[in-house]
Coordinates of N, CA and C in Angstrom, one line a residue:
M6 N -57.8 100.4 -43.4 CA -57.9 100.1 -42.1 C -59.1 100.3 -41.1
F7 N -59.6 100.1 -40.3 CA -60.6 100.1 -39.6 C -60.7 100.8 -38.5
V8 N -61.9 101.7 -37.7 CA -62.2 101.6 -36.5 C -63.5 101.1 -36.3
L9 N -63.5 100.3 -35.3 CA -64.3 99.7 -34.6 C -64.8 100.2 -33.4
E10 N -66.0 100.8 -33.2 CA -66.4 101.4 -32.0 C -67.7 100.8 -31.1
L11 N -67.6 100.3 -30.1 CA -68.3 99.3 -29.5 C -68.9 100.5 -28.6
T12 N -70.6 100.3 -28.6 CA -71.0 101.1 -27.3 C -72.2 100.1 -27.0
Y13 N -72.1 99.9 -25.4 CA -72.9 99.0 -24.8 C -74.1 99.7 -24.6
T14 N -75.0 98.6 -25.0 CA -76.7 98.5 -24.9 C -77.0 98.0 -23.8
A15 N -76.4 97.4 -23.3 CA -77.0 96.9 -21.8 C -76.0 97.5 -20.9
P16 N -76.9 96.9 -19.2 CA -76.2 97.5 -18.3 C -74.6 96.7 -18.3
V17 N -73.6 97.4 -17.6 CA -72.3 96.9 -17.6 C -72.0 95.7 -16.9
E18 N -72.9 95.3 -16.0 CA -73.0 93.9 -15.3 C -73.5 92.5 -16.4
R19 N -74.3 93.2 -17.2 CA -74.4 92.2 -18.6 C -73.1 92.1 -19.2
V20 N -72.3 93.0 -19.5 CA -71.4 93.3 -20.4 C -70.2 92.3 -19.6
D21 N -70.0 92.4 -18.4 CA -68.6 92.0 -17.4 C -69.1 90.5 -17.4
A22 N -70.3 90.1 -17.6 CA -70.6 88.4 -17.6 C -69.9 87.9 -18.7
L23 N -69.7 88.6 -19.9 CA -69.6 87.7 -21.1 C -67.7 88.5 -21.6
L24 N -67.2 89.2 -20.4 CA -66.0 89.8 -20.5 C -64.9 88.8 -20.9
D25 N -65.2 87.4 -20.4 CA -63.8 86.6 -21.0 C -63.9 86.0 -22.0
A26 N -65.5 85.8 -22.6 CA -65.5 85.5 -23.8 C -65.1 86.5 -25.1
H27 N -65.3 87.5 -24.7 CA -64.8 88.8 -25.7 C -63.5 88.8 -25.4
V28 N -62.7 88.8 -24.2 CA -61.2 88.7 -24.6 C -60.7 87.7 -25.6
A29 N -61.1 86.3 -25.2 CA -60.9 85.2 -26.2 C -61.0 85.5 -27.5
W30 N -62.2 86.3 -27.9 CA -62.5 86.3 -29.2 C -61.4 87.5 -29.6
L31 N -61.1 88.4 -28.8 CA -60.3 89.4 -29.3 C -58.7 88.6 -29.7
D32 N -58.3 87.9 -28.3 CA -57.2 87.2 -29.0 C -57.0 86.5 -30.2
E33 N -58.0 85.9 -30.4 CA -58.3 85.0 -31.8 C -57.8 86.0 -33.1
Q34 N -58.5 87.6 -32.9 CA -58.2 88.5 -33.9 C -56.9 88.9 -33.8
Y35 N -56.2 89.0 -32.9 CA -54.8 89.7 -32.8 C -54.1 88.4 -33.1
A36 N -54.3 87.1 -33.0 CA -53.3 85.7 -33.5 C -53.5 85.9 -35.1
A37 N -54.7 86.2 -35.2 CA -54.6 86.0 -37.1 C -54.3 87.3 -37.6
G38 N -53.4 88.2 -36.9 CA -53.2 89.5 -37.5 C -54.2 90.7 -38.1
V39 N -55.6 90.6 -37.6 CA -56.4 91.5 -37.8 C -56.6 92.7 -37.0
F40 N -56.3 92.6 -35.8 CA -56.5 93.5 -34.8 C -54.8 94.2 -34.4
I41 N -54.9 95.5 -34.3 CA -53.5 95.7 -33.9 C -53.6 97.0 -32.7
A42 N -54.9 97.1 -32.1 CA -55.0 97.8 -30.8 C -56.3 97.8 -30.3
S43 N -56.9 98.0 -28.9 CA -58.0 97.7 -28.7 C -58.1 98.3 -27.3
G44 N -59.1 98.5 -26.7 CA -59.2 99.2 -25.3 C -60.6 99.7 -25.1
R45 N -61.3 100.0 -23.7 CA -62.2 100.7 -23.4 C -62.1 102.1 -23.4
K46 N -63.4 102.4 -23.7 CA -63.3 103.8 -23.6 C -63.5 104.5 -22.3
N47 N -63.2 105.8 -22.0 CA -63.4 106.4 -21.1 C -64.1 107.7 -21.1
P48 N -65.5 107.9 -20.6 CA -66.2 106.9 -19.6 C -66.3 105.6 -20.2
R49 N -66.4 104.5 -19.4 CA -66.6 102.9 -19.7 C -68.1 102.7 -20.5
D50 N -68.2 103.0 -21.4 CA -69.7 102.9 -22.4 C -69.3 102.1 -23.5
G51 N -68.1 101.6 -23.7 CA -67.9 100.7 -24.7 C -66.3 100.4 -25.1
G52 N -65.9 100.4 -26.2 CA -64.6 99.9 -26.5 C -64.2 100.6 -27.8
I53 N -63.1 100.6 -28.1 CA -62.2 101.0 -29.5 C -61.2 99.9 -30.2
I54 N -61.6 99.4 -31.3 CA -60.7 98.2 -31.9 C -59.9 98.9 -33.3
L55 N -58.7 98.6 -33.5 CA -58.4 99.1 -34.7 C -57.8 97.9 -35.4
A56 N -58.5 97.7 -36.5 CA -58.1 96.5 -37.1 C -57.6 96.7 -38.8
A57 N -56.6 95.9 -39.3 CA -56.2 96.2 -40.6 C -55.9 94.8 -41.2
G58 N -55.9 94.9 -42.7 CA -55.5 93.6 -43.5 C -56.9 93.0 -43.9
V59 N -57.8 93.3 -43.8 CA -58.9 92.9 -44.1 C -60.1 93.8 -44.6
D60 N -61.0 93.2 -45.5 CA -62.2 94.2 -46.5 C -63.3 94.3 -45.5
R61 N -64.0 95.0 -45.8 CA -65.1 95.7 -44.9 C -66.1 94.3 -44.5
A62 N -66.2 93.6 -45.6 CA -67.1 92.3 -45.5 C -66.8 91.6 -44.4
E63 N -65.5 91.5 -44.0 CA -64.5 90.5 -43.2 C -64.8 91.0 -41.9
V64 N -64.4 92.4 -42.0 CA -64.5 92.9 -40.3 C -66.2 93.1 -39.9
E65 N -66.7 93.3 -40.9 CA -68.1 93.0 -40.4 C -68.4 91.6 -39.9
K66 N -67.9 90.7 -40.6 CA -68.4 89.5 -40.3 C -67.6 89.1 -38.7
I67 N -66.4 89.4 -38.7 CA -65.7 89.5 -37.4 C -66.7 90.2 -36.4
A68 N -67.0 91.2 -36.5 CA -67.6 91.9 -35.4 C -68.9 91.3 -35.0
A69 N -69.5 90.4 -35.9 CA -70.7 90.1 -35.6 C -70.6 88.7 -34.7
A70 N -69.2 88.3 -34.9 CA -68.8 86.9 -34.1 C -68.6 87.2 -32.8
D71 N -68.1 88.6 -32.5 CA -67.6 89.1 -30.9 C -69.1 88.5 -30.2
P72 N -68.5 87.8 -29.0 CA -69.5 87.5 -28.0 C -70.6 88.7 -27.7
F73 N -70.2 89.9 -27.4 CA -70.8 91.2 -27.2 C -72.1 91.2 -28.2
S74 N -71.6 91.1 -29.4 CA -72.6 91.3 -30.5 C -73.5 89.9 -30.6
V75 N -73.0 88.6 -30.4 CA -74.0 87.9 -30.2 C -74.9 87.8 -29.2
E76 N -74.8 88.2 -28.2 CA -75.6 88.5 -26.7 C -76.2 89.4 -26.6
G77 N -75.9 90.6 -27.6 CA -76.8 91.7 -28.0 C -76.5 92.7 -26.7
V78 N -75.2 92.6 -26.2 CA -75.3 94.0 -25.1 C -74.0 94.8 -25.9
C79 N -73.9 95.0 -27.2 CA -73.1 96.5 -27.8 C -73.7 96.6 -29.1
A80 N -73.5 97.6 -29.6 CA -73.8 97.9 -30.9 C -72.2 98.5 -31.6
Y81 N -72.0 98.1 -32.9 CA -70.8 98.1 -33.9 C -71.3 99.4 -34.6
R82 N -70.0 100.4 -34.5 CA -70.2 101.6 -35.8 C -68.7 101.1 -36.2
I83 N -68.5 100.9 -37.2 CA -67.5 100.5 -38.4 C -67.1 101.4 -39.2
T84 N -65.9 102.3 -39.2 CA -65.3 103.4 -39.8 C -64.3 102.7 -40.7
E85 N -64.2 102.9 -41.9 CA -63.1 102.9 -42.6 C -62.2 104.0 -43.3
F86 N -60.8 103.7 -43.1 CA -60.1 104.9 -43.2 C -58.8 104.7 -43.9
Y87 N -58.0 105.5 -44.9 CA -56.9 105.1 -45.0 C -55.6 105.7 -44.2
A88 N -55.0 104.4 -43.7 CA -53.9 105.1 -42.7 C -53.0 105.5 -43.5
T89 N -52.9 106.7 -44.1 CA -51.8 107.2 -45.5 C -50.6 107.9 -44.7
R90 N -50.7 107.9 -42.9 CA -49.5 108.4 -42.3 C -49.7 107.7 -41.3
T91 N -48.3 107.2 -40.7 CA -48.5 106.5 -39.1 C -47.1 106.7 -38.4
A92 N -47.1 106.9 -36.9 CA -45.8 106.8 -36.5 C -44.9 105.4 -37.2
E93 N -43.8 105.4 -37.0 CA -42.6 104.7 -37.6 C -42.9 103.4 -37.3
D94 N -43.4 103.1 -36.2 CA -43.2 101.7 -35.4 C -44.7 100.9 -36.4
L95 N -45.8 101.8 -36.7 CA -46.9 101.3 -37.7 C -46.4 101.4 -39.2
S96 N -45.5 101.3 -39.5 CA -45.1 102.0 -41.0 C -45.7 100.8 -41.6
A97 N -45.7 99.4 -41.4 CA -46.4 98.4 -42.0 C -47.9 98.0 -42.4
Y98 N -48.5 99.3 -41.8 CA -50.2 99.6 -41.7 C -50.1 100.8 -42.7
R99 N -49.2 101.4 -43.2 CA -49.4 102.8 -44.2 C -50.1 101.7 -45.5
E100 N -51.0 103.1 -46.0 CA -51.9 102.7 -47.0 C -51.8 103.7 -48.0
R101 N -51.7 103.5 -49.2 CA -52.1 104.7 -50.4 C -53.4 104.8 -50.4
L102 N -53.8 106.2 -50.7 CA -55.0 106.5 -51.5 C -55.4 105.7 -52.6
P103 N -56.6 105.3 -53.1 CA -57.2 104.5 -54.2 C -57.0 105.6 -55.2
A104 N -56.7 105.2 -56.3 CA -56.7 105.7 -57.6 C -58.1 106.5 -58.1

């Protein structure tokens, strides 16, 4: 599983101008089954996305296609972790530690 942390690198007005395209990109990834949660950070200086079911190379490719990335208004920090414990509703995403 991956935590994608977005940090805005441009004024929020530039971010807002791209918001519709970013939301459409999010919707594509939800429909593909890759994203399982997302939202703005508070304070509003970026966002967080949880992704699962893909490898690091694929999640990096997906992040690079985000209109925010393409237009250079955010930087991504991608952290991989093993979701060995989850709430019951997220049990389908539980992982085992590698051998």
